[in-house]
Amino acid sequence: MASVAFVLIAALAVGSALGLVLKRNAIHGALFLVVNLASVAALYLMLGAEFLAAAQVIVYAGAIMVLFVFAIMVLIPGKEETGPDPRRPWRLVAVPVGALLGVQLLVVVRALRGGAPAGAQPVPGSVEALARLLFTQYLFPFELTSVLLLAAMVGVLLLARRRT
Amino acid sequence: MPTPDIVRALLLELGLAALLLLVFAANLGLRGADRRVVGWIATGGVLVLGFTSFLVAPAPAALGGMFVQDGLAIFAKRLFLGATLIGLLASLGEPEVAFARRAGEYHLLLLSSLLGMLVLASARDVILLFVAFELMSIPLYVLAGFLKRRDEAVEAALKFFLVGSVSSAVMAYGLSFVYGAARSTDLAKVAQAAASGQPLVTLGLLAAFAGFAFKIAAFPFHMWVPDTYEAASTPFVAWLSVAPKAAGFVALFRVYFEGAGERAAAWIPVAAGLATLTIVAGNLMALPQQNTKRLLAYSGIAHIGYMLVGFAAASASGVAMVLFYLVAYVFGNMGAFLVVEAVARTEGSESTAALRGLAQRSPLLALAMLLFLLSLGGVPFVAGFWAKLYVFWAAATVGLYWLVLLGAVLTVVALFYYLLVAKRMYIEPPERTGRVRLSPTLAAAVLLCVAGVLVLGVYPKPLVMAALRVAAPLF
């Protein structure tokens, strides 16, 4: 059951990633990216990393994608973006880079074939475990972030407000 | 842990947080030009905190070991508070309307950045270090674009923001490797892991070093400096050119030296290489500058290089001499920027030509500028001379003679462009007559800098001793 779900989600992730790269229309590409990010979030959920999955959806599929779509719509692609790519020869660089990444992937897969490395324990990724750390050991940095957010908010208001 | 201990350990930080809230509340109750009062509240508050910092004694690590109030932290906090006091004093009389209307925002952002620095000086935990670093940096990006009506200010702020974000990302990425290999966010455990020679820890620390180098504006990572310095308001730039740099160095000492012992020597090649590049590039690029703020920006990069020479010594005396250098640099560099500000308020220009004949128009101001320039250039009996001498001495004791020689040669180049500015003040005839008018607060800030440069130049011993004392426990 789990493996069927995994294959489905993985296929969705790979398919949407391909769609992102192959689509010429920037908005379509952005929407494919949303699907890709969401399916990766589903994979995180299957691994028991609930918090990471939620953060992936909220931060990446939510906030960052909205920003992307805004940027694409505001800067409507002109001829330069849709016409033939002036840097076409540079695409050859993709071959060695891709080969390098492929080799890395092979090495990692081979290393993991015999199961998880010794000494590795499943890390509790639940919201509860995270909250416990956040409100005990890391309480001070957490509180400090509130000052950081206040400063960022004041800064945004200062820069974005039209007239005082 | 009983509560009073935490309060005592966090006294300065809590006080500053209270001051932040006070500024926030005062700003709500005031309208229009009355908002300048906020500046006085902030300045008074920082002055009180500065006095308080002399009551703070070293204490054992608090908050589960992540917050440490040792000699180094207290030394650094006094430096930050002193620099902030000078910067706030200088900006009090700022004629720009934006400063009156948005005084609340300006001071709130500046003080929250200061809070980031205070925590950073005490952070002995990777997460706290990173949060403090961001708390220090993010308000700086906004403040760089504070004069948002000027296109250059917006451009400079954007550049600063992009470069700063990338550097934070690189640093966070490096620190994630460190955490992954050391399995702890505690810097003491990280130091142990680094000492056992784990390659991933070294790799992570190297990536984090690039992030730090961005923040202190060492050579290949300096691109944002000249534009930001030129476009942002000068009292802020004076502060930006010293306080965050000092905070960056303190963080470097904590991450790379504290608890590293013998292994600290591993960073000598990295630091020495970076120091070489930074000194050469900073000094050479300063030569053709016609805008005084840009000149000080490039010469500031060179000064970071000289401090990296002390860092490259990777010894207690090296750290102490960098601390001394930082104090001397606070007075010399801030002072020079503030004189530029004073002249610009009268002349409306920040080019070196605006300084022409300053000695005939305002002899005292010209004398102050001469002192600052001599201090930055490293001429005997002003603070900067001892600073350079001491970092060179620290580097020579570990055998980095080539670096000392290079630094000494380029000091001559630096002296050349500093004296070009002096020549404009003393030899060239003035274009206009009439004194350069200083607001009383700006004059007070300049006087503080003059006093610092002279006292440290004539009698550097107590500060050197204090620096040596606080640096010794790191190794």
XYZ file of C-alpha atoms in Angstrom:
639
model
C 0.000 0.000 0.000
C 2.707 2.435 1.080
C 4.899 1.532 -1.875
C 2.017 2.097 -4.295
C 1.440 5.544 -2.781
C 5.160 6.241 -2.955
C 5.385 5.325 -6.619
C 2.366 7.488 -7.424
C 3.700 10.505 -5.549
C 7.220 10.055 -6.894
C 5.902 9.840 -10.452
C 3.932 13.024 -9.858
C 7.029 14.761 -8.499
C 9.231 13.718 -11.421
C 6.509 14.462 -13.977
C 5.848 17.941 -12.638
C 9.582 18.655 -12.475
C 9.858 17.709 -16.152
C 6.873 19.907 -16.918
C 8.558 22.801 -15.143
C 11.664 22.502 -17.282
C 9.961 21.764 -20.610
C 7.074 24.263 -20.574
C 7.796 27.517 -22.378
C 5.091 29.496 -20.643
C 6.487 30.821 -17.353
C 3.146 30.684 -15.531
C 2.614 27.047 -16.512
C 6.110 26.316 -15.293
C 5.361 27.999 -11.967
C 2.191 25.934 -11.548
C 4.123 22.748 -12.277
C 6.574 23.805 -9.585
C 3.689 24.085 -7.101
C 2.678 20.496 -7.893
C 6.283 19.380 -7.546
C 6.733 21.075 -4.162
C 3.457 19.669 -2.892
C 4.342 16.121 -3.908
C 7.731 16.428 -2.214
C 5.815 17.571 0.885
C 3.766 14.389 0.627
C 6.993 12.383 0.534
C 8.159 14.129 3.712
C 4.846 13.210 5.326
C 5.369 9.570 4.400
C 8.761 9.701 6.131
C 7.117 10.952 9.325
C 8.506 14.465 9.044
C 5.203 16.213 9.661
C 6.685 19.590 10.450
C 8.915 19.620 7.413
C 5.921 18.711 5.237
C 3.833 21.544 6.665
C 6.718 24.013 6.321
C 7.267 22.878 2.730
C 3.630 23.560 1.867
C 3.365 26.862 3.743
C 6.741 28.353 2.899
C 7.604 26.958 -0.528
C 4.322 25.974 -2.171
C 2.586 28.901 -0.481
C 4.590 32.029 0.180
C 7.494 31.658 -2.235
C 5.333 30.493 -5.125
C 2.971 33.429 -4.676
C 6.013 35.673 -4.914
C 7.176 33.848 -8.066
C 3.796 34.162 -9.737
C 3.610 37.839 -8.805
C 7.056 38.439 -10.231
C 6.167 36.649 -13.468
C 2.883 38.533 -13.860
C 4.387 41.929 -13.044
C 7.360 41.468 -15.337
C 5.350 40.152 -18.306
C 7.864 38.327 -20.465
C 8.759 40.289 -23.573
C 10.340 39.056 -26.769
C 13.658 38.499 -25.065
C 12.245 35.907 -22.704
C 10.131 33.990 -25.204
C 12.310 34.201 -28.330
C 15.315 32.011 -29.095
C 17.778 31.768 -26.239
C 20.847 33.971 -26.933
C 22.947 31.870 -24.569
C 22.182 28.601 -26.274
C 25.826 27.410 -26.444
C 25.985 27.626 -22.683
C 23.536 24.775 -22.457
C 26.420 22.399 -23.162
C 27.637 23.126 -19.641
C 24.601 21.193 -18.458
C 26.181 17.941 -19.691
C 29.200 17.798 -17.325
C 27.182 19.246 -14.423
C 24.423 16.700 -14.975
C 26.962 13.890 -15.264
C 28.558 14.956 -11.971
C 25.212 14.986 -10.184
C 24.371 11.602 -11.723
C 27.607 10.098 -10.400
C 26.874 11.544 -6.955
C 23.418 9.995 -7.027
C 24.869 6.623 -7.976
C 27.388 6.774 -5.124
C 24.689 7.671 -2.596
C 22.312 4.965 -3.829
C 25.059 2.359 -3.701
C 26.048 3.421 -0.189
C 22.461 3.158 1.005
C 21.711 -0.162 -0.658
C 22.616 -2.074 2.479
C 20.055 -0.165 4.528
C 20.496 2.942 6.646
C 24.054 3.665 7.849
C 24.912 2.272 11.266
C 24.213 4.567 14.161
C 21.555 6.531 12.307
C 18.353 6.787 14.269
C 15.036 8.013 13.015
C 14.795 11.647 14.011
C 11.481 12.582 15.553
C 10.123 15.121 13.104
C 6.783 15.610 14.775
C 5.496 19.033 15.637
C 5.489 18.010 19.282
C 9.174 17.139 19.404
C 10.037 20.352 17.638
C 7.895 22.472 19.931
C 9.467 20.846 22.962
C 12.942 21.863 21.781
C 11.795 25.300 20.767
C 10.283 26.113 24.129
C 12.992 24.579 26.306
C 16.511 24.435 24.959
C 16.101 27.055 22.245
C 13.703 29.390 24.028
C 16.086 32.340 23.965
C 16.802 32.313 20.216
C 13.063 31.808 19.687
C 12.256 34.899 21.733
C 14.958 36.805 19.906
C 13.260 36.005 16.605
C 10.267 37.971 17.842
C 12.445 41.097 18.008
C 13.762 40.209 14.561
C 10.230 39.960 13.190
C 9.290 43.267 14.813
C 12.305 44.953 13.225
C 11.524 43.384 9.842
C 7.908 44.525 10.068
C 8.884 48.087 10.951
C 11.368 48.010 8.092
C 8.791 46.832 5.573
C 6.330 49.507 6.675
C 9.052 52.133 6.464
C 10.102 51.179 2.964
C 6.724 50.360 1.457
C 4.539 53.139 2.863
C 3.845 55.835 0.336
C 3.690 58.943 2.520
C 3.908 59.588 6.200
C 18.274 28.076 37.535
C 17.061 30.898 39.783
C 15.692 33.845 37.859
C 17.972 36.616 39.215
C 20.986 34.905 37.628
C 19.432 35.117 34.200
C 18.474 38.730 34.750
C 22.000 39.546 35.827
C 23.533 37.760 32.851
C 21.135 39.393 30.403
C 21.099 42.799 32.088
C 22.285 44.788 29.063
C 20.104 42.900 26.596
C 17.006 43.253 28.757
C 17.754 46.931 29.275
C 18.100 47.462 25.558
C 14.869 45.549 24.881
C 13.116 47.835 27.365
C 14.614 50.843 25.603
C 13.285 49.490 22.298
C 9.787 49.320 23.733
C 10.152 52.813 25.169
C 11.165 54.167 21.763
C 8.227 52.354 20.209
C 5.768 53.764 22.745
C 7.200 57.303 22.586
C 6.909 57.249 18.820
C 3.218 56.384 19.063
C 2.548 59.381 21.282
C 4.413 61.957 19.202
C 3.619 63.667 15.926
C 5.655 65.366 13.217
C 8.844 67.121 14.209
C 8.246 66.286 17.884
C 9.443 62.819 16.994
C 13.025 64.074 17.301
C 12.534 63.526 21.024
C 12.748 59.816 20.258
C 16.365 60.337 19.243
C 17.157 61.883 22.604
C 15.467 58.993 24.409
C 17.494 56.495 22.414
C 20.755 58.383 22.952
C 20.123 58.781 26.672
C 19.185 55.120 26.963
C 22.338 53.960 25.189
C 24.407 56.253 27.427
C 22.841 54.679 30.524
C 23.434 51.203 29.124
C 27.023 52.204 28.415
C 27.545 53.113 32.069
C 25.721 49.945 33.118
C 28.140 47.877 31.058
C 30.877 48.894 33.500
C 28.894 47.330 36.340
C 28.488 44.047 34.520
C 30.914 41.403 35.711
C 31.898 38.208 33.940
C 29.447 35.473 34.863
C 29.195 31.745 34.199
C 27.388 30.707 31.039
C 23.611 31.036 31.243
C 20.685 29.526 29.352
C 22.132 26.058 29.165
C 25.563 27.298 28.110
C 24.420 29.151 25.012
C 24.812 32.652 26.452
C 28.207 33.486 27.868
C 29.111 36.745 29.594
C 32.894 36.551 29.588
C 35.511 39.260 29.308
C 35.455 39.224 25.522
C 31.674 39.668 25.441
C 31.748 42.568 27.873
C 34.639 44.240 26.042
C 32.769 43.936 22.755
C 29.513 45.191 24.241
C 31.201 48.313 25.574
C 32.639 48.894 22.122
C 29.223 48.484 20.435
C 27.517 50.769 22.942
C 30.238 53.412 22.601
C 30.112 53.363 18.806
C 26.303 53.507 18.869
C 26.388 56.459 21.246
C 28.650 58.394 18.879
C 26.489 57.449 15.886
C 23.236 58.431 17.614
C 24.677 61.737 18.832
C 25.762 62.587 15.316
C 22.370 61.819 13.788
C 20.435 63.909 16.345
C 20.861 67.165 14.449
C 20.359 65.607 11.008
C 18.566 68.273 8.921
C 16.968 65.746 6.522
C 13.174 65.857 7.008
C 12.963 62.079 6.900
C 14.873 61.968 10.163
C 12.286 64.083 11.934
C 9.262 62.299 10.483
C 10.543 58.781 10.813
C 12.778 59.165 13.843
C 10.872 56.375 15.586
C 11.551 53.836 12.855
C 15.175 54.925 12.476
C 15.989 54.495 16.147
C 13.943 51.345 16.577
C 15.797 49.677 13.728
C 19.184 50.911 14.878
C 18.603 49.702 18.423
C 17.323 46.299 17.321
C 20.467 45.899 15.245
C 22.437 46.817 18.364
C 20.523 44.172 20.323
C 21.604 41.653 17.710
C 25.235 42.680 18.237
C 25.013 42.440 22.027
C 23.598 38.918 21.836
C 26.065 37.955 19.119
C 28.990 38.871 21.357
C 27.686 36.384 23.929
C 26.415 33.616 21.653
C 28.085 30.257 22.144
C 25.504 28.321 20.203
C 25.172 28.047 16.441
C 21.435 28.779 16.386
C 21.666 31.747 18.723
C 24.633 32.995 16.719
C 22.679 32.850 13.492
C 19.544 34.493 14.886
C 21.648 37.271 16.441
C 23.487 37.728 13.162
C 20.239 38.168 11.280
C 18.843 40.470 13.949
C 21.952 42.578 13.472
C 21.873 42.507 9.654
C 18.244 42.875 8.610
C 17.687 46.320 10.183
C 20.910 47.451 8.471
C 19.461 46.720 5.026
C 16.421 48.852 5.805
C 18.510 51.652 7.305
C 20.725 51.717 4.209
C 17.595 52.559 2.209
C 16.242 54.921 4.844
C 16.379 57.941 2.515
C 14.038 56.165 0.133
C 13.325 59.264 -1.950
C 16.844 58.995 -3.339
C 17.194 56.419 -6.084
C 20.820 55.709 -5.153
C 19.795 54.905 -1.595
C 17.240 52.376 -2.799
C 19.753 50.838 -5.173
C 22.395 50.655 -2.458
C 19.954 49.103 -0.004
C 18.925 46.501 -2.565
C 22.544 45.579 -3.336
C 23.338 45.376 0.351
C 20.262 43.231 0.943
C 21.003 40.804 -1.887
C 24.664 40.371 -0.981
C 23.773 40.121 2.697
C 21.082 37.503 2.125
C 23.397 35.403 -0.016
C 26.078 35.595 2.646
C 23.580 34.576 5.327
C 22.498 31.658 3.168
C 26.087 30.524 2.640
C 26.740 30.841 6.366
C 23.592 28.906 7.300
C 24.506 26.216 4.786
C 27.990 25.914 6.247
C 26.666 25.844 9.797
C 24.191 23.097 8.847
C 27.168 20.930 7.845
C 28.811 21.764 11.150
C 25.689 20.737 13.038
C 25.293 17.592 10.984
C 28.836 16.411 11.695
C 29.218 17.657 15.268
C 25.646 16.635 16.191
C 25.342 19.625 18.460
C 24.671 23.317 18.116
C 26.896 24.058 21.093
C 30.076 25.794 19.928
C 32.105 24.017 22.609
C 31.098 20.652 21.109
C 31.714 22.001 17.621
C 35.236 22.944 18.675
C 35.776 19.395 19.965
C 34.504 17.927 16.697
C 36.740 20.278 14.712
C 39.693 19.311 16.900
C 39.104 15.643 16.150
C 39.577 16.582 12.504
C 36.180 15.709 11.054
C 36.325 16.843 7.416
C 32.656 17.872 7.295
C 33.085 20.222 10.257
C 36.062 21.832 8.556
C 34.142 22.122 5.283
C 31.167 23.669 7.055
C 33.336 26.104 8.965
C 35.042 27.087 5.714
C 31.675 27.860 4.090
C 30.634 29.785 7.179
C 33.914 31.725 6.923
C 32.820 32.964 3.505
C 29.588 34.149 5.094
C 31.484 36.008 7.815
C 33.816 37.508 5.218
C 30.776 38.993 3.459
C 29.646 40.582 6.692
C 32.984 42.114 7.580
C 33.444 43.066 3.891
C 36.741 41.313 3.204
C 38.009 41.564 -0.351
C 36.142 39.331 -2.765
C 32.959 40.004 -0.795
C 33.169 43.783 -0.535
C 31.073 44.890 -3.541
C 28.249 46.363 -1.513
C 30.439 48.608 0.605
C 31.223 51.656 -1.583
C 27.693 52.056 -2.972
C 26.020 51.607 0.379
C 28.398 54.011 2.114
C 27.977 56.624 -0.585
C 24.182 56.568 -0.689
C 23.137 56.080 2.927
C 23.020 58.897 5.474
C 26.492 59.624 6.825
C 25.993 59.254 10.619
C 24.497 55.829 9.955
C 27.343 54.942 7.615
C 29.874 56.001 10.242
C 28.263 53.508 12.594
C 27.784 50.852 9.901
C 31.462 51.019 9.040
C 32.553 50.048 12.541
C 29.964 48.363 14.767
C 28.801 45.441 12.576
C 32.410 44.821 11.535
C 33.444 44.594 15.185
C 30.542 42.221 15.843
C 31.637 40.094 12.900
C 35.156 39.802 14.299
C 33.917 38.850 17.759
C 31.768 36.124 16.196
C 34.791 34.937 14.190
C 36.808 34.630 17.403
C 34.037 32.647 19.071
C 33.452 30.238 16.216
C 37.011 29.673 15.031
C 39.219 30.172 18.078
C 37.321 29.558 21.298
C 38.129 26.079 22.523
C 40.043 25.246 19.342
C 43.435 25.356 21.097
C 46.256 24.227 18.827
C 43.866 23.586 15.940
C 43.246 27.325 15.616
C 46.477 27.397 13.595
C 44.628 25.579 10.816
C 42.908 28.859 9.921
C 46.168 30.777 9.439
C 46.431 30.179 5.646
C 42.775 31.114 5.013
C 42.960 34.270 7.117
C 46.388 35.296 5.808
C 45.276 34.838 2.197
C 42.122 36.834 2.750
C 44.091 39.520 4.602
C 46.548 39.851 1.701
C 43.800 40.249 -0.892
C 41.821 42.657 1.262
C 44.742 44.944 2.109
C 46.002 45.122 -1.469
C 42.592 45.573 -3.084
C 41.234 48.005 -0.502
C 44.245 50.305 -0.616
C 44.641 50.290 -4.388
C 40.960 50.916 -5.043
C 40.942 53.777 -2.552
C 43.594 55.654 -4.537
C 41.499 57.117 -7.382
C 38.419 57.997 -5.293
C 37.131 61.571 -5.492
C 34.202 61.116 -3.119
C 35.363 61.164 0.495
C 32.796 58.582 1.578
C 33.860 56.185 -1.175
C 37.495 56.787 -0.240
C 36.713 55.924 3.366
C 34.732 52.892 2.184
C 37.689 51.430 0.295
C 40.161 52.397 2.978
C 37.785 50.737 5.468
C 38.067 47.528 3.443
C 41.848 47.824 3.748
C 41.503 48.241 7.509
C 39.489 45.030 7.673
C 42.468 43.462 5.940
C 44.841 44.737 8.648
C 42.529 43.293 11.292
C 42.585 39.981 9.432
C 46.380 40.104 9.802
C 45.847 40.022 13.555
C 43.267 37.275 13.099
C 45.750 35.311 10.999
C 48.119 35.224 13.956
C 45.597 32.812 15.550
C 46.900 33.573 19.021
C 45.652 35.311 22.144
C 47.838 38.321 21.422
C 46.526 38.410 17.850
C 42.931 38.492 19.087
C 43.785 41.171 21.644
C 45.443 43.328 19.016
C 42.447 43.032 16.711
C 40.278 44.198 19.617
C 42.577 47.172 20.150
C 42.538 47.877 16.419
C 38.735 47.810 16.443
C 38.564 50.418 19.207
C 41.078 52.662 17.438
C 39.160 52.165 14.176
C 35.858 53.128 15.855
C 37.256 56.527 16.823
C 39.307 57.216 13.701
C 36.843 56.056 11.086
C 33.677 57.365 12.736
C 35.399 60.687 13.309
C 36.399 60.998 9.649
C 32.868 60.206 8.488
C 31.411 62.724 10.910
C 33.665 65.510 9.618
C 32.490 64.633 6.098
C 28.935 64.903 7.412
C 29.629 68.295 8.995
C 31.110 69.654 5.756
C 28.317 68.142 3.667
C 25.664 69.808 5.815
C 27.161 73.194 4.948
C 28.470 72.558 1.440
C 25.991 69.964 0.216
C 28.808 67.892 -1.238
C 30.704 64.827 -0.102
C 33.506 65.019 -2.647
C 37.062 65.605 -1.481
C 36.877 68.952 -3.268
C 34.384 70.144 -0.672
C 37.175 69.902 1.904
C 39.321 72.472 0.053
C 40.795 75.064 2.338
C 38.959 73.745 5.348
C 41.927 74.728 7.512
C 41.347 78.410 6.748
C 37.611 78.225 7.218
C 37.311 76.016 10.296
C 40.784 75.329 11.675
C 39.586 73.139 14.541
C 37.454 70.912 12.347
C 40.335 70.570 9.882
C 42.663 69.662 12.740
C 40.213 67.001 13.917
C 40.014 65.557 10.395
C 43.806 65.582 10.157
C 44.020 63.627 13.401
C 41.524 61.051 12.126
C 43.334 60.701 8.825
C 46.695 60.300 10.571
C 45.163 57.717 12.882
C 43.731 55.784 9.931
C 47.056 56.115 8.127
C 48.996 54.845 11.134
C 51.210 57.768 12.059
C 52.885 57.667 15.518
C 51.172 59.113 18.581
C 47.635 58.716 17.335
C 45.607 55.583 17.995
C 45.922 53.978 14.570
C 49.711 53.736 14.776
C 49.657 51.455 17.798
C 46.813 49.455 16.279
C 48.809 48.685 13.129
C 52.030 48.128 15.045
C 50.374 45.674 17.415
C 48.673 43.553 14.739
C 51.959 43.415 12.820
C 53.775 42.443 15.980
C 51.230 39.695 16.694
C 51.589 38.351 13.149
C 55.407 38.525 13.302
C 55.534 36.464 16.506
C 53.928 33.537 14.639
C 56.300 33.993 11.712
C 54.052 35.696 9.152
C 56.853 38.099 8.151
C 55.794 38.345 4.500
C 52.329 39.462 5.540
C 53.766 42.111 7.856
C 56.051 43.374 5.090
C 53.177 43.562 2.624
C 50.994 45.365 5.134
C 53.742 47.851 5.929
C 54.353 48.613 2.250
C 50.684 49.219 1.601
C 50.452 51.435 4.670
C 52.563 53.868 2.660
C 50.006 53.751 -0.152
C 47.273 54.409 2.404
C 49.186 57.308 3.873
C 49.460 58.761 0.366
C 45.715 58.976 -0.225
C 44.989 60.107 3.316
C 47.503 62.900 2.957
C 45.986 63.907 -0.385
C 42.837 64.705 1.555
C 44.901 66.581 4.143
C 46.567 68.531 1.341
C 43.156 69.663 0.107
C 42.329 70.922 3.580
C 45.626 72.629 4.358
C 47.292 73.678 1.122
C 44.608 74.293 -1.462
C 42.737 77.591 -1.221
C 39.090 77.536 -0.115
C 36.376 77.922 -2.757
C 34.091 79.688 -0.351
C 34.570 81.577 2.852
C 32.731 81.283 6.138
C 32.919 78.704 8.866
C 31.510 75.231 8.554
C 28.695 75.209 11.084
C 28.407 72.227 13.396
C 25.334 71.353 15.397
C 26.251 70.931 19.096
C 25.487 67.207 19.080
C 27.609 66.569 16.000
C 30.408 68.607 17.574
C 30.121 66.483 20.717
C 30.368 63.301 18.661
C 33.448 64.592 16.816
C 35.007 65.618 20.128
C 34.446 62.136 21.557
C 36.278 60.692 18.552
C 39.151 63.191 18.883
C 39.489 62.334 22.551
C 39.536 58.629 21.756
C 42.157 58.967 19.045
C 44.427 61.149 21.197
C 44.114 59.237 24.463
C 44.727 55.885 22.795
C 47.597 57.401 20.834
C 49.397 58.795 23.859
C 48.544 56.168 26.433
C 47.451 52.885 24.818
C 48.678 50.635 27.613
C 45.530 50.191 29.738
C 43.410 49.213 26.744
C 46.079 46.841 25.428
C 46.258 45.201 28.848
C 42.473 44.908 29.008
C 42.363 43.392 25.514
C 45.084 40.883 26.375
C 43.214 39.954 29.538
C 39.941 39.226 27.748
C 41.585 37.400 24.845
C 43.691 35.041 26.940
C 40.887 32.615 28.010
C 39.971 31.903 24.381
C 43.046 29.747 23.823
